Amino acid sequence: EDQVTQSPEALRLQEGESSSLNCSYTVSGLRGLFWYRQDPGKGPEFLFTLYSAGEEKEKERLKATLTKKESFLHITAPKPEDSATYLCAVQTWGDSWGKFQFGAGTQVVVTP
Amino acid sequence: GAGVSQSPSNKVTEKGKDVELRCDPISGHTALYWYRQSLGQGLEFLIYFQGNSAPDKSGLPSDRFSAERTGGSVSTLTIQRTQQEDSAVYLCASSSYGQGGQPQHFGDGTRLSIL
């Protein structure tokens, strides 16, 4: 059975303290892995798409990487405005229409 | 606006009433999705539209839930005879191509509270 697992569930960081979030998946035939950020009371905001192992994407203090089994979202020198819940989702070639399977998310709190 | 628009943003209703939630996708996006997000939970897939057709309704939790899409654009999710367990945030997303490989773009949701 396909699974997407995010860890940790919650992460509390001091401003400037870099860390990484994990999204591990057990799916057959990964088509794409997507990272989102969700602020309280808002919908998920798209960050990155990764398609193949070894691929990396960067945006400001965020960097996403992908292996054959997992993806990491690295937060470098975070600021309080990076506080949010980060979600990952996978698509597989086995689904007829590119269905997303979401992880449960990692809630990140960055304190000044 | 350029993003996905959902209305109302909040809805409070009594148990047993029917509710309609509306989603206006990004212009030109052929694929549209509805999800449900309960407090502290992940996103639960409800239904997928490609144009006006719904190839995948597998996530609808019961026959009290239905959805339609007209003109390849606006979609409405209807919940009949609401129950307290229907309380959640209902999110709509759209993407340019439903066959995969493209990100889904989300609205800010409708927060539904059943008294």
mmCIF file with all atom_site columns, C-alpha atoms in Angstrom:
data_model
loop_
_atom_site.group_PDB
_atom_site.id
_atom_site.type_symbol
_atom_site.label_atom_id
_atom_site.label_alt_id
_atom_site.label_comp_id
_atom_site.label_asym_id
_atom_site.label_entity_id
_atom_site.label_seq_id
_atom_site.pdbx_PDB_ins_code
_atom_site.Cartn_x
_atom_site.Cartn_y
_atom_site.Cartn_z
_atom_site.occupancy
_atom_site.B_iso_or_equiv
_atom_site.pdbx_formal_charge
_atom_site.auth_seq_id
_atom_site.auth_comp_id
_atom_site.auth_asym_id
_atom_site.auth_atom_id
_atom_site.pdbx_PDB_model_num
ATOM 1   C CA . GLU A 1 1   ? 0.000   0.000  0.000   1.00 0.00 ? 1   GLU A CA 1
ATOM 2   C CA . ASP A 1 2   ? 1.271   3.464  -0.930  1.00 0.00 ? 2   ASP A CA 1
ATOM 3   C CA . GLN A 1 3   ? 2.247   5.594  2.038   1.00 0.00 ? 3   GLN A CA 1
ATOM 4   C CA . VAL A 1 4   ? 3.544   9.100  2.655   1.00 0.00 ? 4   VAL A CA 1
ATOM 5   C CA . THR A 1 5   ? 4.993   9.831  6.091   1.00 0.00 ? 5   THR A CA 1
ATOM 6   C CA . GLN A 1 6   ? 6.278   13.165 7.342   1.00 0.00 ? 6   GLN A CA 1
ATOM 7   C CA . SER A 1 7   ? 8.537   13.677 10.315  1.00 0.00 ? 7   SER A CA 1
ATOM 8   C CA . PRO A 1 8   ? 8.783   15.174 12.776  1.00 0.00 ? 8   PRO A CA 1
ATOM 9   C CA . GLU A 1 9   ? 5.152   16.060 13.485  1.00 0.00 ? 9   GLU A CA 1
ATOM 10  C CA . ALA A 1 10  ? 6.247   19.335 15.042  1.00 0.00 ? 10  ALA A CA 1
ATOM 11  C CA . LEU A 1 11  ? 9.471   21.307 15.143  1.00 0.00 ? 11  LEU A CA 1
ATOM 12  C CA . ARG A 1 12  ? 10.347  24.298 17.255  1.00 0.00 ? 12  ARG A CA 1
ATOM 13  C CA . LEU A 1 13  ? 13.372  26.326 16.129  1.00 0.00 ? 13  LEU A CA 1
ATOM 14  C CA . GLN A 1 14  ? 15.187  29.402 17.276  1.00 0.00 ? 14  GLN A CA 1
ATOM 15  C CA . GLU A 1 15  ? 15.589  32.080 14.639  1.00 0.00 ? 15  GLU A CA 1
ATOM 16  C CA . GLY A 1 16  ? 18.696  31.236 12.644  1.00 0.00 ? 16  GLY A CA 1
ATOM 17  C CA . GLU A 1 17  ? 18.738  27.567 13.713  1.00 0.00 ? 17  GLU A CA 1
ATOM 18  C CA . SER A 1 18  ? 18.767  25.509 10.496  1.00 0.00 ? 18  SER A CA 1
ATOM 19  C CA . SER A 1 19  ? 16.945  22.175 10.323  1.00 0.00 ? 19  SER A CA 1
ATOM 20  C CA . SER A 1 20  ? 15.398  19.646 7.947   1.00 0.00 ? 20  SER A CA 1
ATOM 21  C CA . LEU A 1 21  ? 11.969  18.129 7.502   1.00 0.00 ? 21  LEU A CA 1
ATOM 22  C CA . ASN A 1 22  ? 11.505  14.635 6.121   1.00 0.00 ? 22  ASN A CA 1
ATOM 23  C CA . CYS A 1 23  ? 8.927   13.194 3.745   1.00 0.00 ? 23  CYS A CA 1
ATOM 24  C CA . SER A 1 24  ? 9.357   9.464  3.195   1.00 0.00 ? 24  SER A CA 1
ATOM 25  C CA . TYR A 1 25  ? 7.267   7.560  0.696   1.00 0.00 ? 25  TYR A CA 1
ATOM 26  C CA . THR A 1 26  ? 6.628   3.986  -0.290  1.00 0.00 ? 26  THR A CA 1
ATOM 27  C CA . VAL A 1 27  ? 4.955   4.184  -3.669  1.00 0.00 ? 27  VAL A CA 1
ATOM 28  C CA . SER A 1 28  ? 5.384   2.430  -6.958  1.00 0.00 ? 28  SER A CA 1
ATOM 29  C CA . GLY A 1 29  ? 6.517   4.682  -9.738  1.00 0.00 ? 29  GLY A CA 1
ATOM 30  C CA . LEU A 1 30  ? 6.888   8.199  -8.381  1.00 0.00 ? 30  LEU A CA 1
ATOM 31  C CA . ARG A 1 31  ? 5.673   10.760 -10.896 1.00 0.00 ? 31  ARG A CA 1
ATOM 32  C CA . GLY A 1 32  ? 6.260   13.840 -8.802  1.00 0.00 ? 32  GLY A CA 1
ATOM 33  C CA . LEU A 1 33  ? 6.717   15.002 -5.228  1.00 0.00 ? 33  LEU A CA 1
ATOM 34  C CA . PHE A 1 34  ? 5.255   18.341 -4.202  1.00 0.00 ? 34  PHE A CA 1
ATOM 35  C CA . TRP A 1 35  ? 5.961   20.556 -1.197  1.00 0.00 ? 35  TRP A CA 1
ATOM 36  C CA . TYR A 1 36  ? 3.431   23.022 0.188   1.00 0.00 ? 36  TYR A CA 1
ATOM 37  C CA . ARG A 1 37  ? 3.345   25.528 2.999   1.00 0.00 ? 37  ARG A CA 1
ATOM 38  C CA . GLN A 1 38  ? 0.109   26.108 4.923   1.00 0.00 ? 38  GLN A CA 1
ATOM 39  C CA . ASP A 1 39  ? -0.494  29.051 7.240   1.00 0.00 ? 39  ASP A CA 1
ATOM 40  C CA . PRO A 1 40  ? -3.314  28.956 9.810   1.00 0.00 ? 40  PRO A CA 1
ATOM 41  C CA . GLY A 1 41  ? -6.670  29.703 8.217   1.00 0.00 ? 41  GLY A CA 1
ATOM 42  C CA . LYS A 1 42  ? -5.230  29.519 4.701   1.00 0.00 ? 42  LYS A CA 1
ATOM 43  C CA . GLY A 1 43  ? -5.031  26.943 1.966   1.00 0.00 ? 43  GLY A CA 1
ATOM 44  C CA . PRO A 1 44  ? -1.766  25.188 1.110   1.00 0.00 ? 44  PRO A CA 1
ATOM 45  C CA . GLU A 1 45  ? 0.619   27.310 -0.923  1.00 0.00 ? 45  GLU A CA 1
ATOM 46  C CA . PHE A 1 46  ? 2.693   25.535 -3.565  1.00 0.00 ? 46  PHE A CA 1
ATOM 47  C CA . LEU A 1 47  ? 6.464   25.613 -3.047  1.00 0.00 ? 47  LEU A CA 1
ATOM 48  C CA . PHE A 1 48  ? 8.275   23.008 -5.165  1.00 0.00 ? 48  PHE A CA 1
ATOM 49  C CA . THR A 1 49  ? 7.906   20.050 -7.488  1.00 0.00 ? 49  THR A CA 1
ATOM 50  C CA . LEU A 1 50  ? 10.597  17.364 -7.664  1.00 0.00 ? 50  LEU A CA 1
ATOM 51  C CA . TYR A 1 51  ? 10.460  14.690 -10.347 1.00 0.00 ? 51  TYR A CA 1
ATOM 52  C CA . SER A 1 52  ? 13.564  12.519 -10.092 1.00 0.00 ? 52  SER A CA 1
ATOM 53  C CA . ALA A 1 53  ? 16.127  11.362 -7.547  1.00 0.00 ? 53  ALA A CA 1
ATOM 54  C CA . GLY A 1 54  ? 18.988  13.797 -7.193  1.00 0.00 ? 54  GLY A CA 1
ATOM 55  C CA . GLU A 1 55  ? 16.885  16.809 -8.105  1.00 0.00 ? 55  GLU A CA 1
ATOM 56  C CA . GLU A 1 56  ? 17.076  19.907 -5.911  1.00 0.00 ? 56  GLU A CA 1
ATOM 57  C CA . LYS A 1 57  ? 15.015  23.106 -5.841  1.00 0.00 ? 57  LYS A CA 1
ATOM 58  C CA . GLU A 1 58  ? 15.624  26.288 -3.845  1.00 0.00 ? 58  GLU A CA 1
ATOM 59  C CA . LYS A 1 59  ? 13.574  29.286 -2.855  1.00 0.00 ? 59  LYS A CA 1
ATOM 60  C CA . GLU A 1 60  ? 14.904  31.839 -0.406  1.00 0.00 ? 60  GLU A CA 1
ATOM 61  C CA . ARG A 1 61  ? 15.719  29.923 2.797   1.00 0.00 ? 61  ARG A CA 1
ATOM 62  C CA . LEU A 1 62  ? 14.120  26.681 1.617   1.00 0.00 ? 62  LEU A CA 1
ATOM 63  C CA . LYS A 1 63  ? 15.783  23.879 -0.296  1.00 0.00 ? 63  LYS A CA 1
ATOM 64  C CA . ALA A 1 64  ? 14.059  20.654 -1.298  1.00 0.00 ? 64  ALA A CA 1
ATOM 65  C CA . THR A 1 65  ? 15.902  17.474 -2.254  1.00 0.00 ? 65  THR A CA 1
ATOM 66  C CA . LEU A 1 66  ? 14.736  14.085 -3.473  1.00 0.00 ? 66  LEU A CA 1
ATOM 67  C CA . THR A 1 67  ? 16.041  10.523 -3.222  1.00 0.00 ? 67  THR A CA 1
ATOM 68  C CA . LYS A 1 68  ? 14.378  7.284  -4.281  1.00 0.00 ? 68  LYS A CA 1
ATOM 69  C CA . LYS A 1 69  ? 12.783  6.884  -0.859  1.00 0.00 ? 69  LYS A CA 1
ATOM 70  C CA . GLU A 1 70  ? 12.422  10.325 0.657   1.00 0.00 ? 70  GLU A CA 1
ATOM 71  C CA . SER A 1 71  ? 12.517  14.067 0.275   1.00 0.00 ? 71  SER A CA 1
ATOM 72  C CA . PHE A 1 72  ? 13.974  16.634 2.610   1.00 0.00 ? 72  PHE A CA 1
ATOM 73  C CA . LEU A 1 73  ? 12.986  20.234 3.035   1.00 0.00 ? 73  LEU A CA 1
ATOM 74  C CA . HIS A 1 74  ? 15.927  22.127 4.466   1.00 0.00 ? 74  HIS A CA 1
ATOM 75  C CA . ILE A 1 75  ? 15.265  25.431 6.195   1.00 0.00 ? 75  ILE A CA 1
ATOM 76  C CA . THR A 1 76  ? 18.419  27.524 6.427   1.00 0.00 ? 76  THR A CA 1
ATOM 77  C CA . ALA A 1 77  ? 18.660  30.300 9.039   1.00 0.00 ? 77  ALA A CA 1
ATOM 78  C CA . PRO A 1 78  ? 14.875  30.381 9.527   1.00 0.00 ? 78  PRO A CA 1
ATOM 79  C CA . LYS A 1 79  ? 12.975  33.514 10.432  1.00 0.00 ? 79  LYS A CA 1
ATOM 80  C CA . PRO A 1 80  ? 9.696   33.750 12.390  1.00 0.00 ? 80  PRO A CA 1
ATOM 81  C CA . GLU A 1 81  ? 7.824   34.224 9.110   1.00 0.00 ? 81  GLU A CA 1
ATOM 82  C CA . ASP A 1 82  ? 8.856   30.680 8.126   1.00 0.00 ? 82  ASP A CA 1
ATOM 83  C CA . SER A 1 83  ? 6.505   29.388 10.826  1.00 0.00 ? 83  SER A CA 1
ATOM 84  C CA . ALA A 1 84  ? 3.870   27.254 9.116   1.00 0.00 ? 84  ALA A CA 1
ATOM 85  C CA . THR A 1 85  ? 2.804   23.683 8.494   1.00 0.00 ? 85  THR A CA 1
ATOM 86  C CA . TYR A 1 86  ? 4.740   22.097 5.643   1.00 0.00 ? 86  TYR A CA 1
ATOM 87  C CA . LEU A 1 87  ? 3.000   19.400 3.612   1.00 0.00 ? 87  LEU A CA 1
ATOM 88  C CA . CYS A 1 88  ? 4.367   17.008 1.052   1.00 0.00 ? 88  CYS A CA 1
ATOM 89  C CA . ALA A 1 89  ? 2.328   15.138 -1.543  1.00 0.00 ? 89  ALA A CA 1
ATOM 90  C CA . VAL A 1 90  ? 3.206   12.455 -4.087  1.00 0.00 ? 90  VAL A CA 1
ATOM 91  C CA . GLN A 1 91  ? 1.807   11.463 -7.445  1.00 0.00 ? 91  GLN A CA 1
ATOM 92  C CA . THR A 1 92  ? 2.428   8.060  -8.968  1.00 0.00 ? 92  THR A CA 1
ATOM 93  C CA . TRP A 1 93  ? 2.356   6.768  -12.503 1.00 0.00 ? 93  TRP A CA 1
ATOM 94  C CA . GLY A 1 94  ? -0.064  4.084  -11.352 1.00 0.00 ? 94  GLY A CA 1
ATOM 95  C CA . ASP A 1 95  ? -2.903  6.543  -10.853 1.00 0.00 ? 95  ASP A CA 1
ATOM 96  C CA . SER A 1 96  ? -4.915  7.240  -13.952 1.00 0.00 ? 96  SER A CA 1
ATOM 97  C CA . TRP A 1 97  ? -5.195  10.925 -13.309 1.00 0.00 ? 97  TRP A CA 1
ATOM 98  C CA . GLY A 1 98  ? -2.320  12.006 -11.097 1.00 0.00 ? 98  GLY A CA 1
ATOM 99  C CA . LYS A 1 99  ? -3.990  11.773 -7.719  1.00 0.00 ? 99  LYS A CA 1
ATOM 100 C CA . PHE A 1 100 ? -2.159  13.463 -4.850  1.00 0.00 ? 100 PHE A CA 1
ATOM 101 C CA . GLN A 1 101 ? -1.437  11.577 -1.652  1.00 0.00 ? 101 GLN A CA 1
ATOM 102 C CA . PHE A 1 102 ? -0.654  14.010 1.139   1.00 0.00 ? 102 PHE A CA 1
ATOM 103 C CA . GLY A 1 103 ? 1.404   13.486 4.250   1.00 0.00 ? 103 GLY A CA 1
ATOM 104 C CA . ALA A 1 104 ? 0.068   14.695 7.596   1.00 0.00 ? 104 ALA A CA 1
ATOM 105 C CA . GLY A 1 105 ? 2.463   17.641 7.670   1.00 0.00 ? 105 GLY A CA 1
ATOM 106 C CA . THR A 1 106 ? 5.168   19.070 9.918   1.00 0.00 ? 106 THR A CA 1
ATOM 107 C CA . GLN A 1 107 ? 4.239   22.079 12.020  1.00 0.00 ? 107 GLN A CA 1
ATOM 108 C CA . VAL A 1 108 ? 7.220   24.450 12.267  1.00 0.00 ? 108 VAL A CA 1
ATOM 109 C CA . VAL A 1 109 ? 7.429   27.240 14.827  1.00 0.00 ? 109 VAL A CA 1
ATOM 110 C CA . VAL A 1 110 ? 10.352  29.672 14.627  1.00 0.00 ? 110 VAL A CA 1
ATOM 111 C CA . THR A 1 111 ? 10.865  31.872 17.667  1.00 0.00 ? 111 THR A CA 1
ATOM 112 C CA . PRO A 1 112 ? 12.802  35.163 17.680  1.00 0.00 ? 112 PRO A CA 1
ATOM 113 C CA . GLY B 2 1   ? -8.292  37.607 -8.749  1.00 0.00 ? 1   GLY B CA 1
ATOM 114 C CA . ALA B 2 2   ? -5.744  35.223 -10.152 1.00 0.00 ? 2   ALA B CA 1
ATOM 115 C CA . GLY B 2 3   ? -6.092  32.502 -7.536  1.00 0.00 ? 3   GLY B CA 1
ATOM 116 C CA . VAL B 2 4   ? -8.682  29.914 -6.568  1.00 0.00 ? 4   VAL B CA 1
ATOM 117 C CA . SER B 2 5   ? -11.642 31.562 -4.892  1.00 0.00 ? 5   SER B CA 1
ATOM 118 C CA . GLN B 2 6   ? -13.960 29.809 -2.437  1.00 0.00 ? 6   GLN B CA 1
ATOM 119 C CA . SER B 2 7   ? -17.160 31.020 -0.835  1.00 0.00 ? 7   SER B CA 1
ATOM 120 C CA . PRO B 2 8   ? -18.365 31.382 1.757   1.00 0.00 ? 8   PRO B CA 1
ATOM 121 C CA . SER B 2 9   ? -15.196 31.558 3.827   1.00 0.00 ? 9   SER B CA 1
ATOM 122 C CA . ASN B 2 10  ? -17.160 30.496 6.899   1.00 0.00 ? 10  ASN B CA 1
ATOM 123 C CA . LYS B 2 11  ? -20.482 28.724 7.265   1.00 0.00 ? 11  LYS B CA 1
ATOM 124 C CA . VAL B 2 12  ? -22.302 27.876 10.463  1.00 0.00 ? 12  VAL B CA 1
ATOM 125 C CA . THR B 2 13  ? -25.456 25.825 10.160  1.00 0.00 ? 13  THR B CA 1
ATOM 126 C CA . GLU B 2 14  ? -27.685 23.564 12.160  1.00 0.00 ? 14  GLU B CA 1
ATOM 127 C CA . LYS B 2 15  ? -27.544 19.806 12.004  1.00 0.00 ? 15  LYS B CA 1
ATOM 128 C CA . GLY B 2 16  ? -29.850 18.472 9.315   1.00 0.00 ? 16  GLY B CA 1
ATOM 129 C CA . LYS B 2 17  ? -29.642 21.503 7.025   1.00 0.00 ? 17  LYS B CA 1
ATOM 130 C CA . ASP B 2 18  ? -28.217 21.385 3.503   1.00 0.00 ? 18  ASP B CA 1
ATOM 131 C CA . VAL B 2 19  ? -25.179 23.470 2.571   1.00 0.00 ? 19  VAL B CA 1
ATOM 132 C CA . GLU B 2 20  ? -23.589 24.500 -0.729  1.00 0.00 ? 20  GLU B CA 1
ATOM 133 C CA . LEU B 2 21  ? -19.938 25.401 -1.033  1.00 0.00 ? 21  LEU B CA 1
ATOM 134 C CA . ARG B 2 22  ? -18.611 27.165 -4.095  1.00 0.00 ? 22  ARG B CA 1
ATOM 135 C CA . CYS B 2 23  ? -15.250 27.040 -5.828  1.00 0.00 ? 23  CYS B CA 1
ATOM 136 C CA . ASP B 2 24  ? -14.057 29.305 -8.627  1.00 0.00 ? 24  ASP B CA 1
ATOM 137 C CA . PRO B 2 25  ? -10.820 27.842 -10.073 1.00 0.00 ? 25  PRO B CA 1
ATOM 138 C CA . ILE B 2 26  ? -7.932  29.609 -11.766 1.00 0.00 ? 26  ILE B CA 1
ATOM 139 C CA . SER B 2 27  ? -9.007  30.636 -15.243 1.00 0.00 ? 27  SER B CA 1
ATOM 140 C CA . GLY B 2 28  ? -8.085  28.025 -17.831 1.00 0.00 ? 28  GLY B CA 1
ATOM 141 C CA . HIS B 2 29  ? -7.481  25.219 -15.336 1.00 0.00 ? 29  HIS B CA 1
ATOM 142 C CA . THR B 2 30  ? -9.254  22.109 -16.546 1.00 0.00 ? 30  THR B CA 1
ATOM 143 C CA . ALA B 2 31  ? -8.776  20.028 -13.417 1.00 0.00 ? 31  ALA B CA 1
ATOM 144 C CA . LEU B 2 32  ? -10.527 20.747 -10.131 1.00 0.00 ? 32  LEU B CA 1
ATOM 145 C CA . TYR B 2 33  ? -10.334 18.938 -6.803  1.00 0.00 ? 33  TYR B CA 1
ATOM 146 C CA . TRP B 2 34  ? -12.182 19.018 -3.498  1.00 0.00 ? 34  TRP B CA 1
ATOM 147 C CA . TYR B 2 35  ? -10.555 18.048 -0.213  1.00 0.00 ? 35  TYR B CA 1
ATOM 148 C CA . ARG B 2 36  ? -11.615 18.026 3.411   1.00 0.00 ? 36  ARG B CA 1
ATOM 149 C CA . GLN B 2 37  ? -9.281  18.941 6.261   1.00 0.00 ? 37  GLN B CA 1
ATOM 150 C CA . SER B 2 38  ? -10.385 18.232 9.791   1.00 0.00 ? 38  SER B CA 1
ATOM 151 C CA . LEU B 2 39  ? -8.756  19.894 12.795  1.00 0.00 ? 39  LEU B CA 1
ATOM 152 C CA . GLY B 2 40  ? -5.183  18.691 13.093  1.00 0.00 ? 40  GLY B CA 1
ATOM 153 C CA . GLN B 2 41  ? -5.647  16.176 10.278  1.00 0.00 ? 41  GLN B CA 1
ATOM 154 C CA . GLY B 2 42  ? -4.227  15.833 6.812   1.00 0.00 ? 42  GLY B CA 1
ATOM 155 C CA . LEU B 2 43  ? -6.020  16.488 3.556   1.00 0.00 ? 43  LEU B CA 1
ATOM 156 C CA . GLU B 2 44  ? -8.724  13.985 2.677   1.00 0.00 ? 44  GLU B CA 1
ATOM 157 C CA . PHE B 2 45  ? -9.482  13.718 -1.057  1.00 0.00 ? 45  PHE B CA 1
ATOM 158 C CA . LEU B 2 46  ? -13.166 13.969 -1.960  1.00 0.00 ? 46  LEU B CA 1
ATOM 159 C CA . ILE B 2 47  ? -13.630 14.310 -5.730  1.00 0.00 ? 47  ILE B CA 1
ATOM 160 C CA . TYR B 2 48  ? -11.788 15.192 -8.946  1.00 0.00 ? 48  TYR B CA 1
ATOM 161 C CA . PHE B 2 49  ? -13.202 16.938 -12.023 1.00 0.00 ? 49  PHE B CA 1
ATOM 162 C CA . GLN B 2 50  ? -11.709 17.024 -15.486 1.00 0.00 ? 50  GLN B CA 1
ATOM 163 C CA . GLY B 2 51  ? -13.752 19.589 -17.328 1.00 0.00 ? 51  GLY B CA 1
ATOM 164 C CA . ASN B 2 52  ? -17.343 18.962 -16.265 1.00 0.00 ? 52  ASN B CA 1
ATOM 165 C CA . SER B 2 53  ? -16.848 15.241 -15.710 1.00 0.00 ? 53  SER B CA 1
ATOM 166 C CA . ALA B 2 54  ? -15.955 13.605 -12.404 1.00 0.00 ? 54  ALA B CA 1
ATOM 167 C CA . PRO B 2 55  ? -13.782 10.562 -13.205 1.00 0.00 ? 55  PRO B CA 1
ATOM 168 C CA . ASP B 2 56  ? -13.043 9.980  -9.529  1.00 0.00 ? 56  ASP B CA 1
ATOM 169 C CA . LYS B 2 57  ? -15.678 10.376 -6.825  1.00 0.00 ? 57  LYS B CA 1
ATOM 170 C CA . SER B 2 58  ? -14.124 7.743  -4.617  1.00 0.00 ? 58  SER B CA 1
ATOM 171 C CA . GLY B 2 59  ? -13.463 10.088 -1.701  1.00 0.00 ? 59  GLY B CA 1
ATOM 172 C CA . LEU B 2 60  ? -17.035 11.253 -1.151  1.00 0.00 ? 60  LEU B CA 1
ATOM 173 C CA . PRO B 2 61  ? -17.792 9.923  2.350   1.00 0.00 ? 61  PRO B CA 1
ATOM 174 C CA . SER B 2 62  ? -21.501 9.222  1.861   1.00 0.00 ? 62  SER B CA 1
ATOM 175 C CA . ASP B 2 63  ? -24.386 9.777  -0.510  1.00 0.00 ? 63  ASP B CA 1
ATOM 176 C CA . ARG B 2 64  ? -25.162 12.993 1.356   1.00 0.00 ? 64  ARG B CA 1
ATOM 177 C CA . PHE B 2 65  ? -22.215 14.525 -0.477  1.00 0.00 ? 65  PHE B CA 1
ATOM 178 C CA . SER B 2 66  ? -22.418 15.531 -4.121  1.00 0.00 ? 66  SER B CA 1
ATOM 179 C CA . ALA B 2 67  ? -20.600 17.917 -6.422  1.00 0.00 ? 67  ALA B CA 1
ATOM 180 C CA . GLU B 2 68  ? -21.015 19.357 -9.848  1.00 0.00 ? 68  GLU B CA 1
ATOM 181 C CA . ARG B 2 69  ? -19.063 21.543 -12.187 1.00 0.00 ? 69  ARG B CA 1
ATOM 182 C CA . THR B 2 70  ? -20.543 23.641 -14.943 1.00 0.00 ? 70  THR B CA 1
ATOM 183 C CA . GLY B 2 71  ? -18.984 25.314 -17.953 1.00 0.00 ? 71  GLY B CA 1
ATOM 184 C CA . GLY B 2 72  ? -15.649 23.759 -17.072 1.00 0.00 ? 72  GLY B CA 1
ATOM 185 C CA . SER B 2 73  ? -15.292 26.400 -14.404 1.00 0.00 ? 73  SER B CA 1
ATOM 186 C CA . VAL B 2 74  ? -17.225 26.908 -11.166 1.00 0.00 ? 74  VAL B CA 1
ATOM 187 C CA . SER B 2 75  ? -17.893 23.914 -8.945  1.00 0.00 ? 75  SER B CA 1
ATOM 188 C CA . THR B 2 76  ? -20.296 23.450 -6.053  1.00 0.00 ? 76  THR B CA 1
ATOM 189 C CA . LEU B 2 77  ? -20.024 20.861 -3.311  1.00 0.00 ? 77  LEU B CA 1
ATOM 190 C CA . THR B 2 78  ? -23.360 20.098 -1.675  1.00 0.00 ? 78  THR B CA 1
ATOM 191 C CA . ILE B 2 79  ? -23.808 18.388 1.655   1.00 0.00 ? 79  ILE B CA 1
ATOM 192 C CA . GLN B 2 80  ? -27.344 17.306 2.455   1.00 0.00 ? 80  GLN B CA 1
ATOM 193 C CA . ARG B 2 81  ? -28.728 16.671 5.939   1.00 0.00 ? 81  ARG B CA 1
ATOM 194 C CA . THR B 2 82  ? -25.505 17.852 7.572   1.00 0.00 ? 82  THR B CA 1
ATOM 195 C CA . GLN B 2 83  ? -24.123 15.993 10.572  1.00 0.00 ? 83  GLN B CA 1
ATOM 196 C CA . GLN B 2 84  ? -21.719 17.230 13.233  1.00 0.00 ? 84  GLN B CA 1
ATOM 197 C CA . GLU B 2 85  ? -18.949 15.048 11.837  1.00 0.00 ? 85  GLU B CA 1
ATOM 198 C CA . ASP B 2 86  ? -19.153 17.098 8.635   1.00 0.00 ? 86  ASP B CA 1
ATOM 199 C CA . SER B 2 87  ? -17.546 20.022 10.479  1.00 0.00 ? 87  SER B CA 1
ATOM 200 C CA . ALA B 2 88  ? -14.220 20.693 8.777   1.00 0.00 ? 88  ALA B CA 1
ATOM 201 C CA . VAL B 2 89  ? -12.462 22.985 6.341   1.00 0.00 ? 89  VAL B CA 1
ATOM 202 C CA . TYR B 2 90  ? -13.371 22.198 2.739   1.00 0.00 ? 90  TYR B CA 1
ATOM 203 C CA . LEU B 2 91  ? -10.587 23.054 0.316   1.00 0.00 ? 91  LEU B CA 1
ATOM 204 C CA . CYS B 2 92  ? -10.756 23.366 -3.438  1.00 0.00 ? 92  CYS B CA 1
ATOM 205 C CA . ALA B 2 93  ? -7.770  23.181 -5.759  1.00 0.00 ? 93  ALA B CA 1
ATOM 206 C CA . SER B 2 94  ? -7.237  23.453 -9.482  1.00 0.00 ? 94  SER B CA 1
ATOM 207 C CA . SER B 2 95  ? -4.459  22.558 -11.889 1.00 0.00 ? 95  SER B CA 1
ATOM 208 C CA . SER B 2 96  ? -3.787  23.212 -15.517 1.00 0.00 ? 96  SER B CA 1
ATOM 209 C CA . TYR B 2 97  ? -3.743  19.556 -16.496 1.00 0.00 ? 97  TYR B CA 1
ATOM 210 C CA . GLY B 2 98  ? -5.419  16.748 -14.594 1.00 0.00 ? 98  GLY B CA 1
ATOM 211 C CA . GLN B 2 99  ? -3.265  13.919 -15.876 1.00 0.00 ? 99  GLN B CA 1
ATOM 212 C CA . GLY B 2 100 ? -0.480  14.614 -13.461 1.00 0.00 ? 100 GLY B CA 1
ATOM 213 C CA . GLY B 2 101 ? 2.860   16.284 -13.175 1.00 0.00 ? 101 GLY B CA 1
ATOM 214 C CA . GLN B 2 102 ? 1.410   19.699 -12.435 1.00 0.00 ? 102 GLN B CA 1
ATOM 215 C CA . PRO B 2 103 ? 0.963   21.257 -8.993  1.00 0.00 ? 103 PRO B CA 1
ATOM 216 C CA . GLN B 2 104 ? -2.470  21.845 -7.558  1.00 0.00 ? 104 GLN B CA 1
ATOM 217 C CA . HIS B 2 105 ? -3.243  25.391 -6.461  1.00 0.00 ? 105 HIS B CA 1
ATOM 218 C CA . PHE B 2 106 ? -5.521  25.800 -3.475  1.00 0.00 ? 106 PHE B CA 1
ATOM 219 C CA . GLY B 2 107 ? -8.106  28.265 -2.304  1.00 0.00 ? 107 GLY B CA 1
ATOM 220 C CA . ASP B 2 108 ? -8.332  29.293 1.341   1.00 0.00 ? 108 ASP B CA 1
ATOM 221 C CA . GLY B 2 109 ? -11.246 26.977 2.013   1.00 0.00 ? 109 GLY B CA 1
ATOM 222 C CA . THR B 2 110 ? -14.669 27.125 3.571   1.00 0.00 ? 110 THR B CA 1
ATOM 223 C CA . ARG B 2 111 ? -14.740 26.516 7.317   1.00 0.00 ? 111 ARG B CA 1
ATOM 224 C CA . LEU B 2 112 ? -17.952 24.595 7.977   1.00 0.00 ? 112 LEU B CA 1
ATOM 225 C CA . SER B 2 113 ? -19.339 24.320 11.486  1.00 0.00 ? 113 SER B CA 1
ATOM 226 C CA . ILE B 2 114 ? -22.373 22.164 12.224  1.00 0.00 ? 114 ILE B CA 1
ATOM 227 C CA . LEU B 2 115 ? -24.177 23.012 15.456  1.00 0.00 ? 115 LEU B CA 1
#
